[in-house]
mmCIF file of C-alpha atoms and ligand atoms in Angstrom:
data_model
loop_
_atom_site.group_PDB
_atom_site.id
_atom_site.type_symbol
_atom_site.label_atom_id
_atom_site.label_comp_id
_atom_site.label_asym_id
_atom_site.label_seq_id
_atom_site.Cartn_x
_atom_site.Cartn_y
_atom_site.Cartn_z
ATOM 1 C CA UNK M 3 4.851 13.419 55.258
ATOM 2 C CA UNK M 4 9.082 13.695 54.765
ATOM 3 C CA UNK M 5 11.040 10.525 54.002
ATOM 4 C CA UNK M 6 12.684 11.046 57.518
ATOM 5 C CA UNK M 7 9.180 12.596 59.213
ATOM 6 C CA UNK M 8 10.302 13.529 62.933
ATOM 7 C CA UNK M 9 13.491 11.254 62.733
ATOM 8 C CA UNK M 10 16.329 13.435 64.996
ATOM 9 C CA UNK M 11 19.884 14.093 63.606
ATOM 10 C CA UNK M 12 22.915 15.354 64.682
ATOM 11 C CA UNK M 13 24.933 16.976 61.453
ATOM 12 C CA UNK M 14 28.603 17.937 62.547
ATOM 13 C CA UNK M 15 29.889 20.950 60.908
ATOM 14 C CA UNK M 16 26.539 21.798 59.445
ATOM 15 C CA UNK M 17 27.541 26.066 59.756
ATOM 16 C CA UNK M 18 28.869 25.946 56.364
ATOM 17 C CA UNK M 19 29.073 23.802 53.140
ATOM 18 C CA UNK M 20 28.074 20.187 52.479
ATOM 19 C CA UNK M 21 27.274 20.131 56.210
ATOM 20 C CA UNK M 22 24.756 23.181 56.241
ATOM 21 C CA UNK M 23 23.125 21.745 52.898
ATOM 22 C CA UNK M 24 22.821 18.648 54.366
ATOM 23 C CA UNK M 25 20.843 19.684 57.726
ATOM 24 C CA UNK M 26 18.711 21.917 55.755
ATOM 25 C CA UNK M 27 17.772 19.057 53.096
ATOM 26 C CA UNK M 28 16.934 16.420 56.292
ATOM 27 C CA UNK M 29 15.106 19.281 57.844
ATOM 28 C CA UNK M 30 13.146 19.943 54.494
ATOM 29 C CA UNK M 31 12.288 15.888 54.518
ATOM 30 C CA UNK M 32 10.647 16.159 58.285
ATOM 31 C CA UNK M 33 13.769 15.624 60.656
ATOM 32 C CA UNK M 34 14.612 17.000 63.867
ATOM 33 C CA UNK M 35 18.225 18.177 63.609
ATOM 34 C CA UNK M 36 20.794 19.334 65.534
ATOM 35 C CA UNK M 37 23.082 21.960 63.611
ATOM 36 C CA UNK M 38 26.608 21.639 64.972
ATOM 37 C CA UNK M 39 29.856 23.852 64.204
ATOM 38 C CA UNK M 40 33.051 25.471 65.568
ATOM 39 C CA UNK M 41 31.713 28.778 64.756
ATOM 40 C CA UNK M 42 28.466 29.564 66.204
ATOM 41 C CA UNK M 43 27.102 32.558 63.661
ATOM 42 C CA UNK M 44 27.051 30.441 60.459
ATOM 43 C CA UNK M 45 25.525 27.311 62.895
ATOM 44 C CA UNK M 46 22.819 30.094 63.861
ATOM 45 C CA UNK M 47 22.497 30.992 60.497
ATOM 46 C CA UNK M 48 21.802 27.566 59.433
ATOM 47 C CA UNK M 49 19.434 26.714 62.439
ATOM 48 C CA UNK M 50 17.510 29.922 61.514
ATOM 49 C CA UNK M 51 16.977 28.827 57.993
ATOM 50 C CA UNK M 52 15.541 25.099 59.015
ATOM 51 C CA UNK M 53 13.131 26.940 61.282
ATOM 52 C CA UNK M 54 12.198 29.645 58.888
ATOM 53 C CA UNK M 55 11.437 26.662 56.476
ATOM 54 C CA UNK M 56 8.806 25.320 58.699
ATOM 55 C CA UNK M 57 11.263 22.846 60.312
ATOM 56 C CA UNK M 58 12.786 22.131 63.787
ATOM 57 C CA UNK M 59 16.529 22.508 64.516
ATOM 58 C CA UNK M 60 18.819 23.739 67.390
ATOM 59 C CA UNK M 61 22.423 24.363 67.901
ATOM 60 C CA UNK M 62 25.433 23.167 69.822
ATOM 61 C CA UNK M 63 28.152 24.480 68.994
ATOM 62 C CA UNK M 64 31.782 23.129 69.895
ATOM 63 C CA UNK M 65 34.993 21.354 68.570
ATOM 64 C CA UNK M 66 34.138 17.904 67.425
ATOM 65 C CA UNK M 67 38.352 17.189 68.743
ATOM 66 C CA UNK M 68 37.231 18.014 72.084
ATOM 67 C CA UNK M 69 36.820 14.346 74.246
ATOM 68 C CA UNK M 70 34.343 15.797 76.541
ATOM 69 C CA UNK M 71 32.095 17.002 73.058
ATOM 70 C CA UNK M 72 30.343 13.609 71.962
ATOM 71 C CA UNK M 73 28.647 12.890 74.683
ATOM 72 C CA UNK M 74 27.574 16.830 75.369
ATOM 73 C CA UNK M 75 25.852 16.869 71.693
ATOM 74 C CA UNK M 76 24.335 13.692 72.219
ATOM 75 C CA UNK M 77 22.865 14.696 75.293
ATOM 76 C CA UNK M 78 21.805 17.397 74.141
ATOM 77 C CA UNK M 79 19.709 15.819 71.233
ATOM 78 C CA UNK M 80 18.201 13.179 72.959
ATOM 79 C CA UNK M 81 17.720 15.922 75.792
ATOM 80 C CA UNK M 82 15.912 17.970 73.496
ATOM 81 C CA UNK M 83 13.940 15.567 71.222
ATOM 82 C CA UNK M 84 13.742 12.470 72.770
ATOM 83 C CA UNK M 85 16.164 10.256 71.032
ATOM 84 C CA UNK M 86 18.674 10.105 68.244
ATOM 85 C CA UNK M 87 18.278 8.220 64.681
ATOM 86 C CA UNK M 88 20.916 10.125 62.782
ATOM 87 C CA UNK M 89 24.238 10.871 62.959
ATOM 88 C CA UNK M 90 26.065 12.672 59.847
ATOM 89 C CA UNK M 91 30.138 13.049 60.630
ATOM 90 C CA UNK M 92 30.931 15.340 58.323
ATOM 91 C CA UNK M 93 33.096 18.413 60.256
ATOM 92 C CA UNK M 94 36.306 18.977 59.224
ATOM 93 C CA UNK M 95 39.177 21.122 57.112
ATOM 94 C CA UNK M 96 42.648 20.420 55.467
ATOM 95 C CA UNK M 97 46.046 21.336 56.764
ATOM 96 C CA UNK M 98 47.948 20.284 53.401
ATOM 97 C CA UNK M 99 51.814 19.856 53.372
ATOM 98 C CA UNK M 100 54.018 17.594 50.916
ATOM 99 C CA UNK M 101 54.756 14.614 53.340
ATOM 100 C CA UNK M 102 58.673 15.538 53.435
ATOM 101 C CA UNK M 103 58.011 18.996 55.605
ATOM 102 C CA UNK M 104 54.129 17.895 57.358
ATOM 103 C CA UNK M 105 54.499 18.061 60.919
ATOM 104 C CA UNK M 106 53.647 16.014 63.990
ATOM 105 C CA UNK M 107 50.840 18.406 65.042
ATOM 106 C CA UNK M 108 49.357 18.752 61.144
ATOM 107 C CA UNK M 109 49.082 14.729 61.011
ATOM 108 C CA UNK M 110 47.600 14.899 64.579
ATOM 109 C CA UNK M 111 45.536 17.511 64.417
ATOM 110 C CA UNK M 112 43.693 16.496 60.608
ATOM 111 C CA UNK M 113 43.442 12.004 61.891
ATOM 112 C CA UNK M 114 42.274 14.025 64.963
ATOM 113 C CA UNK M 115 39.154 15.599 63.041
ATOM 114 C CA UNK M 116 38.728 13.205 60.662
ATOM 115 C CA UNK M 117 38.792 9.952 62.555
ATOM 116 C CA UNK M 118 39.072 10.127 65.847
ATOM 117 C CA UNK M 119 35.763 12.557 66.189
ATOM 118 C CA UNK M 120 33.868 10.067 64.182
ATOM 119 C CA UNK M 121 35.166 7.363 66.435
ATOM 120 C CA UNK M 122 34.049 9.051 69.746
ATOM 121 C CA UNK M 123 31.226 10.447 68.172
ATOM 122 C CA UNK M 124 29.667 6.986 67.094
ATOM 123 C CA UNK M 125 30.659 5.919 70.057
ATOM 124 C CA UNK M 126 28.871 8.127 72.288
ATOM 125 C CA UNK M 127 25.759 7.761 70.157
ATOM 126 C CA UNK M 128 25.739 4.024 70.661
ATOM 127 C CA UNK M 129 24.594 5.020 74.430
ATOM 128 C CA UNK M 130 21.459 6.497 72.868
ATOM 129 C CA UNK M 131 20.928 4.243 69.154
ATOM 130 C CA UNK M 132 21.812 0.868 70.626
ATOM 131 C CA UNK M 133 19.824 1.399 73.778
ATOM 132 C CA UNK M 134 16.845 2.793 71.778
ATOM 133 C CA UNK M 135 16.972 -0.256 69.922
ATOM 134 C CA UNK M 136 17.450 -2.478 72.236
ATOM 135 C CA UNK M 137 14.079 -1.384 73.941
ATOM 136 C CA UNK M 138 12.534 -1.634 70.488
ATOM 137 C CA UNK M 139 13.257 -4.989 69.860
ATOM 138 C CA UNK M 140 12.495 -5.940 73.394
ATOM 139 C CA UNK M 141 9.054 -4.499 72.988
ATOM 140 C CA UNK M 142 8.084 -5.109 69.455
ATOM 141 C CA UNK M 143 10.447 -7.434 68.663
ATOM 142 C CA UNK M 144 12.427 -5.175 66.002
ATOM 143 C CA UNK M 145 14.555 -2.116 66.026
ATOM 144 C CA UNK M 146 14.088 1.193 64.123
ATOM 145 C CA UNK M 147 16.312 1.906 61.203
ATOM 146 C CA UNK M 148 18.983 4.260 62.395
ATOM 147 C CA UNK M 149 21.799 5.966 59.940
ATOM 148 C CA UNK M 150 25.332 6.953 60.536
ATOM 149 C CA UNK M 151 26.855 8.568 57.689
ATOM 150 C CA UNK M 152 30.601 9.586 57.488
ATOM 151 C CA UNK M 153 31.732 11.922 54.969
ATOM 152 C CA UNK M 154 34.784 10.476 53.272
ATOM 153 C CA UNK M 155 37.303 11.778 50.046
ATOM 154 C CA UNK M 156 38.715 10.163 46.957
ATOM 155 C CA UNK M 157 41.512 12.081 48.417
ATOM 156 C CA UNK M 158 41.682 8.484 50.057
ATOM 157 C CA UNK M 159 41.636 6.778 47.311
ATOM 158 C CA UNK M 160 43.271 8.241 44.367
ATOM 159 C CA UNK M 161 45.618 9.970 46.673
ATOM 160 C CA UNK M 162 46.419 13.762 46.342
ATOM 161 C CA UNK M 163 49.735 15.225 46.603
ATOM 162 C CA UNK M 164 49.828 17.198 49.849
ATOM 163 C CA UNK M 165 47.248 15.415 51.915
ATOM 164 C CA UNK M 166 49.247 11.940 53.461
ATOM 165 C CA UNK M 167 46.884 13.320 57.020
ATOM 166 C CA UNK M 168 43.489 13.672 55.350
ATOM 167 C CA UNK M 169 44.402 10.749 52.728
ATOM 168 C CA UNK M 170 44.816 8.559 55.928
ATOM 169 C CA UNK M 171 41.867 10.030 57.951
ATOM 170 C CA UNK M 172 39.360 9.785 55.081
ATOM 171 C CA UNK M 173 40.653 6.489 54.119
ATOM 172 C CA UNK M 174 40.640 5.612 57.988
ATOM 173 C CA UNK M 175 37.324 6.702 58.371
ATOM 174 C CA UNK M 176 35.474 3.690 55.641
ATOM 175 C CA UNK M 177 37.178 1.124 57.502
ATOM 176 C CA UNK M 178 35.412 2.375 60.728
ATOM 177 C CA UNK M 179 32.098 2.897 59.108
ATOM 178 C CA UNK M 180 32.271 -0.954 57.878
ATOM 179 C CA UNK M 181 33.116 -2.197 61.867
ATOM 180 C CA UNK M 182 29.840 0.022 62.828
ATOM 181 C CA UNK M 183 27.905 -1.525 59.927
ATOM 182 C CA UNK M 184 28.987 -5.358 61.030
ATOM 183 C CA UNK M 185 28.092 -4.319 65.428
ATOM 184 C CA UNK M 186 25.569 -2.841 65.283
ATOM 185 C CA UNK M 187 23.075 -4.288 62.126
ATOM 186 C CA UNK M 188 21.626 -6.918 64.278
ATOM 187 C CA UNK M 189 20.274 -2.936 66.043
ATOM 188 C CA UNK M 190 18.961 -2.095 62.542
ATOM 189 C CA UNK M 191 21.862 0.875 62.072
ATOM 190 C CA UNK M 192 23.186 1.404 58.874
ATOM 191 C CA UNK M 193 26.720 3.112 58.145
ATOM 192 C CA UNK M 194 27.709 3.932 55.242
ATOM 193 C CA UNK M 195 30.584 6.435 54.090
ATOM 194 C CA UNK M 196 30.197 8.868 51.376
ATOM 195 C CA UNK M 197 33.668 9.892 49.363
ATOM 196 C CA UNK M 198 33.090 13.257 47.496
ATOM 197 C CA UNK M 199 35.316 14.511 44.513
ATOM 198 C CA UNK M 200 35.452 18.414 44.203
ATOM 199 C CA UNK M 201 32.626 20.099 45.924
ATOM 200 C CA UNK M 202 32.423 23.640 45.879
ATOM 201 C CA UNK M 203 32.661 25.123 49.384
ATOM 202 C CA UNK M 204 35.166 27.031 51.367
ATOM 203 C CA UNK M 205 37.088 24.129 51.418
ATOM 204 C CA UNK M 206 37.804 24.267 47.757
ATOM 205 C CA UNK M 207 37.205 27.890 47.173
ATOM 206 C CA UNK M 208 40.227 30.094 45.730
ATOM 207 C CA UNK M 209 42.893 30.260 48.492
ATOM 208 C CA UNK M 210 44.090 33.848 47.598
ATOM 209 C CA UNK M 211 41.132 34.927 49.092
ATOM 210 C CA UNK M 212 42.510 34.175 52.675
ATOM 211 C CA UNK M 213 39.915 31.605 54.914
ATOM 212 C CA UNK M 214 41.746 30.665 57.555
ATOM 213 C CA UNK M 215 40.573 28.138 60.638
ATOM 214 C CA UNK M 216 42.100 28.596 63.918
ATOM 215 C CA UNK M 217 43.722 25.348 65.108
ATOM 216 C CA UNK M 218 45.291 25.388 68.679
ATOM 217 C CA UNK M 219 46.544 28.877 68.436
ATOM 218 C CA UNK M 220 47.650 28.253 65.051
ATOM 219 C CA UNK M 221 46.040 29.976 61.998
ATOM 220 C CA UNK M 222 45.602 27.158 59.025
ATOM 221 C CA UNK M 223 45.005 28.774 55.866
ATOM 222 C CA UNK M 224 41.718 26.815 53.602
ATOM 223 C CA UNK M 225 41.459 26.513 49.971
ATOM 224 C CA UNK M 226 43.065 25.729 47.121
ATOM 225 C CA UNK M 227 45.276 27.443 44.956
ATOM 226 C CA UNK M 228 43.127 27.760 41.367
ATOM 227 C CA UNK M 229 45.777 26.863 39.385
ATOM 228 C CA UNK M 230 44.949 23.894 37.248
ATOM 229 C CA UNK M 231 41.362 23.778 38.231
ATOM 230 C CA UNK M 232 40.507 23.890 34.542
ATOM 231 C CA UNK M 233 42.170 20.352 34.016
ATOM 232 C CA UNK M 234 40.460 19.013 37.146
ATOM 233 C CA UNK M 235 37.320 19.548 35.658
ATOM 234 C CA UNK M 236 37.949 17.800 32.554
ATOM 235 C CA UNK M 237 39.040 14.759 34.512
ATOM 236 C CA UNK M 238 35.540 15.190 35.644
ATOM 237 C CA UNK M 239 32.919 13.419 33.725
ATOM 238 C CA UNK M 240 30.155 16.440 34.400
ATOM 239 C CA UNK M 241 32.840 18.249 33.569
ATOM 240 C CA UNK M 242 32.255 20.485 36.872
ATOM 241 C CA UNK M 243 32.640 20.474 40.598
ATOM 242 C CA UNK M 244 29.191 19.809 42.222
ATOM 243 C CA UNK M 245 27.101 22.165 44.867
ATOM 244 C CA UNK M 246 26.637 21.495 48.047
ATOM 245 C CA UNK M 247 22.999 20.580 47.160
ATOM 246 C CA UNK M 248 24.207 17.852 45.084
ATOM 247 C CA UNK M 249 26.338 16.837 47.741
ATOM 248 C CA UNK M 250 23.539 16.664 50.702
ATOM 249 C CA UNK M 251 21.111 14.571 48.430
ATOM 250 C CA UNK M 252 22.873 11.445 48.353
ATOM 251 C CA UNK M 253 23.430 11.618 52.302
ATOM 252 C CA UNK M 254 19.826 11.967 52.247
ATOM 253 C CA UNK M 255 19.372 8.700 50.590
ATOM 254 C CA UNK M 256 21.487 6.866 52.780
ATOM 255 C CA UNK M 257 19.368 8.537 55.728
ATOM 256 C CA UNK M 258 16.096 7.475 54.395
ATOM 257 C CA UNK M 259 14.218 4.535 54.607
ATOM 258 C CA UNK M 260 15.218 3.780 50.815
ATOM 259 C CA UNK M 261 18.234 2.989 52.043
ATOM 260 C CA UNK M 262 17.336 0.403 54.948
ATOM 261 C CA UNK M 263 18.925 -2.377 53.149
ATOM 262 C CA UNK M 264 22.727 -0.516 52.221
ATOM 263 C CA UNK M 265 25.538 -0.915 54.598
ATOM 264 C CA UNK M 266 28.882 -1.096 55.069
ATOM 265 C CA UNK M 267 29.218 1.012 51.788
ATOM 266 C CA UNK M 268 31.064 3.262 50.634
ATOM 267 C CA UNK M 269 29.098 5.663 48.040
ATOM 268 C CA UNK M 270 31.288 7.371 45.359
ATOM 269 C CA UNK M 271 29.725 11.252 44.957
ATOM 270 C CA UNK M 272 32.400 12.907 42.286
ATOM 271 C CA UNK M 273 30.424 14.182 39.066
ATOM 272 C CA UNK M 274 32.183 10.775 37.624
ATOM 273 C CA UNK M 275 35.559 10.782 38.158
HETATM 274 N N1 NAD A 220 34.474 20.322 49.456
HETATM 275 C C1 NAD A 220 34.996 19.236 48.939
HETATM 276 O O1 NAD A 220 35.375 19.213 47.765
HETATM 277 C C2 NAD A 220 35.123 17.992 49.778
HETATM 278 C C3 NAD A 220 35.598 16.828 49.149
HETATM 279 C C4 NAD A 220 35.718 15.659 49.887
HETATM 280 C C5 NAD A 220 35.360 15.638 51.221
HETATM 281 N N2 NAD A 220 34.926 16.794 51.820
HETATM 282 C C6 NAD A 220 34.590 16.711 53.234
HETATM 283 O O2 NAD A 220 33.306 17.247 53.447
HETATM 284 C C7 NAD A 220 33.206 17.732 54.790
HETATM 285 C C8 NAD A 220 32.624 19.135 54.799
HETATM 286 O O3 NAD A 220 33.536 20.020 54.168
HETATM 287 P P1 NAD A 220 33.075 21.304 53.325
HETATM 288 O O4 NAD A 220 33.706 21.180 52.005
HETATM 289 O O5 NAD A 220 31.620 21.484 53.437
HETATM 290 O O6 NAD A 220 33.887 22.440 54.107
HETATM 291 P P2 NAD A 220 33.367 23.796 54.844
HETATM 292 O O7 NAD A 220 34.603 24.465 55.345
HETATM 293 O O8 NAD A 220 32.479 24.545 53.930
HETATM 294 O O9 NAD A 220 32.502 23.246 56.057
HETATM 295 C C9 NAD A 220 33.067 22.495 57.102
HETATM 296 C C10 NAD A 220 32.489 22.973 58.432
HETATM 297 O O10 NAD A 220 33.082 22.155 59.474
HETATM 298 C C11 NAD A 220 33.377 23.007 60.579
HETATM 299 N N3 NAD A 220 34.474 22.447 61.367
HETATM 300 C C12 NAD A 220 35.770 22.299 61.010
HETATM 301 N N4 NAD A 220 36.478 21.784 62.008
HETATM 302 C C13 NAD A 220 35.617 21.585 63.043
HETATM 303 C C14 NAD A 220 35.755 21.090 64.357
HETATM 304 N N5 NAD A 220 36.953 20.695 64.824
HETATM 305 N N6 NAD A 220 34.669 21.028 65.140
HETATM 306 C C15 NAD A 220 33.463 21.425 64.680
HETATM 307 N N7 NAD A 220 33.260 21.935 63.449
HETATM 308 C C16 NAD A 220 34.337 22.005 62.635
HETATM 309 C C17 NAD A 220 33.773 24.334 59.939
HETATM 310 O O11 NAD A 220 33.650 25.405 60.860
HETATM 311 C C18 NAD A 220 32.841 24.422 58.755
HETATM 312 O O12 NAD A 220 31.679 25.172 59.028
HETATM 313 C C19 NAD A 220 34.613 17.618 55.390
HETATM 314 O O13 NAD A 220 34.714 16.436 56.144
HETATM 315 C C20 NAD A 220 35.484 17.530 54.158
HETATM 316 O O14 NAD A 220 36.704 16.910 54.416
HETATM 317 C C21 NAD A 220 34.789 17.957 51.128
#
């Protein structure tokens, strides 16, 4: 029997990265998960890997940005399983300028994927976790524990030249999961934000070699230039940026029963920064 045996969750931007690590390490611990991206082929990919494992996942596929797309996903997990008990925010990209030349649309667009799709996401699973709970309680007289985790950055708190949008979002984002925490804990949900240092994914991957994310008609290039990465890492206590393994196994935690009694926090993941 997994930690999370049959539990459902939806993971945002689970095609690729932390995300994709994550819903294959909930799947692997007995959940039910909906695998959720802008690009359908690595969503598919990841989908097809939970199922070859023995587990149970679909996709639905989308731009978290979208209004109409929080509801839509959540309909479609509870229309295909029955329910929802976890919800993982964790889509998203950078669009880095120095403050002085960022634009409107670059500010926009990142507070746009990094907080205001959390927002309407959590809010459009509140029709399903709250309700769900509700009847619980009602019936037995106590709710089912139910996660929300939102995938924060020390970019928020250490700052990081370059990122005033994503500082803000990811910064932006901990204050919302602490509201969710104080509504809705009297419906047994727990939300609690995770802040990750350097995690090796496309995000962070060399940006010579040209990722690129389409953003309303406008090609945004990913990565990092490598410059400097050998001083990063010996700011680093591991002296290392961690997998996307290490990063799905503390979400994990705060999606498992061992954490029933955390929330409201924010959990530091950065190799010990
Ligand atoms: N990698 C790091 O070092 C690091 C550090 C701190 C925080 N994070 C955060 O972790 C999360 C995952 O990032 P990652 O490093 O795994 O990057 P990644 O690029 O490997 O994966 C992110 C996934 O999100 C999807 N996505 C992006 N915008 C989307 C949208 N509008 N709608 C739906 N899907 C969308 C992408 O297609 C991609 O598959 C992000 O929120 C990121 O800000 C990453």
């Amino acid at each position: 029997m997994g930690l999370i045996e049959g539990k459902v969750a939806i993971v945002t931007g689970s095609g690729r990265g932390i995300g994709a690590a994550t819903a294959k390490l909930l799947a692997q611990h007995g959940a039910r998960l909906v695998v959720s991206d802008l690009d359908e082929t690595p969503a598919g990919e990841t989908a097809a890997a939970i199922r070859a494992g023995g587990g149970e996942a679909v996709t639905f596929c989308g731009d978290v940005t979208q209004p109409d797309f929080p509801a839509a996903i959540v309909q479609k997990a509870a229309g295909t399983y029955g329910g929802l008990d976890i919800l993982v925010n964790n889509a998203g990209f950078t669009w880095d300028s120095m403050l002085h030349t960022m634009t409107d649309k670059q500010w926009e667009v990142i507070i746009g994927v990094h907080l205001t799709a959390p927002f309407r996401m959590a809010r459009a699973a509140a029709n399903v976790m709250r309700e769900q709970a509700k009847a619980e309680i009602a019936a037995a007289g106590q709710a089912q524990p139910r996660k929300i985790v939102n995938i924060s950055s020390i970019s928020a708190f250490y700052g990081n030249a370059g990122q005033a949008n994503y500082a803000a979002a990811k910064a932006g984002v901990v204050g919302l999961t602490r509201v969710i925490a104080r509504e809705w804990g009297r419906f047994n949900i727990q939300a609690n934000a995770v802040s990750f240092g350097w995690i090796e994914t496309r995000l962070t991957a060399d940006k010579a070699q040209g990722e690129a994310i389409e953003v309303a008609g406008e090609k945004v290039a990913l990565g990092i230039p490598q410059s400097g990465l050998e001083v990063r890492k010996q700011i680093i206590a591991l002296g290392r940026p961690g997998t996307p393994e290490e990063a799905a196994g503390p979400i994990l935690f705060l999606c498992s029963p061992l954490a029933n009694y955390v929330t409201g926090h924010l959990l530091k993941v950065d190799g010990g920064r």
